[in-house]
Amino acid sequence: MPHRMMVLEAVITVCIGFVISWWLGHLFYRDRPFVGHSVIQLIHHDPNASFPSNHALGSFALASIL
């Protein structure tokens, strides 16, 4: 039972974090570096907001719960 609670808390924390990230991305919009510079993209990526990083946010949220 305690492990299920920890997993539930981790999922809720990550979901709340992504909502906050989406809100901050609209509030403090910054272009990704490839939008302003002439580069050849090897992997396609949408030119959406680059701040805050969803990877860093998810890692920090999971690390804080664990």
mmCIF file of C-alpha atoms in Angstrom:
data_model
loop_
_atom_site.group_PDB
_atom_site.id
_atom_site.type_symbol
_atom_site.label_atom_id
_atom_site.label_comp_id
_atom_site.label_asym_id
_atom_site.label_seq_id
_atom_site.Cartn_x
_atom_site.Cartn_y
_atom_site.Cartn_z
ATOM 1 C CA MET A 1 0.000 0.000 0.000
ATOM 2 C CA PRO A 2 2.743 2.599 0.727
ATOM 3 C CA HIS A 3 4.275 1.970 -2.704
ATOM 4 C CA ARG A 4 0.948 2.631 -4.422
ATOM 5 C CA MET A 5 0.611 5.885 -2.516
ATOM 6 C CA MET A 6 4.119 6.933 -3.575
ATOM 7 C CA VAL A 7 3.316 6.177 -7.236
ATOM 8 C CA LEU A 8 0.050 8.130 -6.992
ATOM 9 C CA GLU A 9 1.863 11.102 -5.438
ATOM 10 C CA ALA A 10 4.516 10.974 -8.171
ATOM 11 C CA VAL A 11 1.901 10.969 -10.949
ATOM 12 C CA ILE A 12 -0.031 13.834 -9.374
ATOM 13 C CA THR A 13 3.165 15.856 -8.814
ATOM 14 C CA VAL A 14 4.325 15.409 -12.413
ATOM 15 C CA CYS A 15 0.882 16.348 -13.769
ATOM 16 C CA ILE A 16 0.752 19.501 -11.631
ATOM 17 C CA GLY A 17 4.296 20.327 -12.727
ATOM 18 C CA PHE A 18 3.419 20.027 -16.410
ATOM 19 C CA VAL A 19 0.399 22.291 -15.948
ATOM 20 C CA ILE A 20 2.608 24.897 -14.259
ATOM 21 C CA SER A 21 5.191 24.439 -17.024
ATOM 22 C CA TRP A 22 2.537 25.016 -19.707
ATOM 23 C CA TRP A 23 1.382 28.172 -17.910
ATOM 24 C CA LEU A 24 4.942 29.496 -17.503
ATOM 25 C CA GLY A 25 5.689 28.704 -21.154
ATOM 26 C CA HIS A 26 2.856 30.993 -22.215
ATOM 27 C CA LEU A 27 3.738 33.672 -19.682
ATOM 28 C CA PHE A 28 7.495 33.831 -20.454
ATOM 29 C CA TYR A 29 7.644 32.710 -24.088
ATOM 30 C CA ARG A 30 11.128 32.210 -25.562
ATOM 31 C CA ASP A 31 11.829 30.853 -29.034
ATOM 32 C CA ARG A 32 13.908 27.741 -29.395
ATOM 33 C CA PRO A 33 17.444 28.466 -30.636
ATOM 34 C CA PHE A 34 16.859 26.953 -34.091
ATOM 35 C CA VAL A 35 14.043 29.428 -34.780
ATOM 36 C CA GLY A 36 16.302 32.487 -34.687
ATOM 37 C CA HIS A 37 19.352 30.912 -36.320
ATOM 38 C CA SER A 38 19.897 29.277 -39.675
ATOM 39 C CA VAL A 39 20.497 25.607 -38.862
ATOM 40 C CA ILE A 40 19.806 22.222 -40.410
ATOM 41 C CA GLN A 41 17.567 20.250 -38.103
ATOM 42 C CA LEU A 42 18.401 16.560 -37.961
ATOM 43 C CA ILE A 43 15.279 15.754 -35.964
ATOM 44 C CA HIS A 44 12.043 17.692 -36.501
ATOM 45 C CA HIS A 45 10.833 19.677 -33.504
ATOM 46 C CA ASP A 46 7.939 22.092 -33.261
ATOM 47 C CA PRO A 47 8.982 25.727 -32.776
ATOM 48 C CA ASN A 48 7.204 26.005 -29.436
ATOM 49 C CA ALA A 49 8.361 27.549 -26.163
ATOM 50 C CA SER A 50 11.776 26.492 -24.897
ATOM 51 C CA PHE A 51 11.295 27.613 -21.289
ATOM 52 C CA PRO A 52 10.821 25.797 -18.937
ATOM 53 C CA SER A 53 12.288 22.430 -19.875
ATOM 54 C CA ASN A 54 9.759 19.614 -19.517
ATOM 55 C CA HIS A 55 12.552 17.052 -19.126
ATOM 56 C CA ALA A 56 14.114 18.940 -16.230
ATOM 57 C CA LEU A 57 10.723 19.545 -14.640
ATOM 58 C CA GLY A 58 9.717 15.875 -14.804
ATOM 59 C CA SER A 59 13.073 14.714 -13.447
ATOM 60 C CA PHE A 60 12.953 17.160 -10.551
ATOM 61 C CA ALA A 61 9.353 16.257 -9.681
ATOM 62 C CA LEU A 62 10.111 12.531 -9.607
ATOM 63 C CA ALA A 63 13.336 13.024 -7.672
ATOM 64 C CA SER A 64 11.593 15.139 -5.035
ATOM 65 C CA ILE A 65 8.896 12.502 -4.509
ATOM 66 C CA LEU A 66 11.296 9.564 -4.373
#
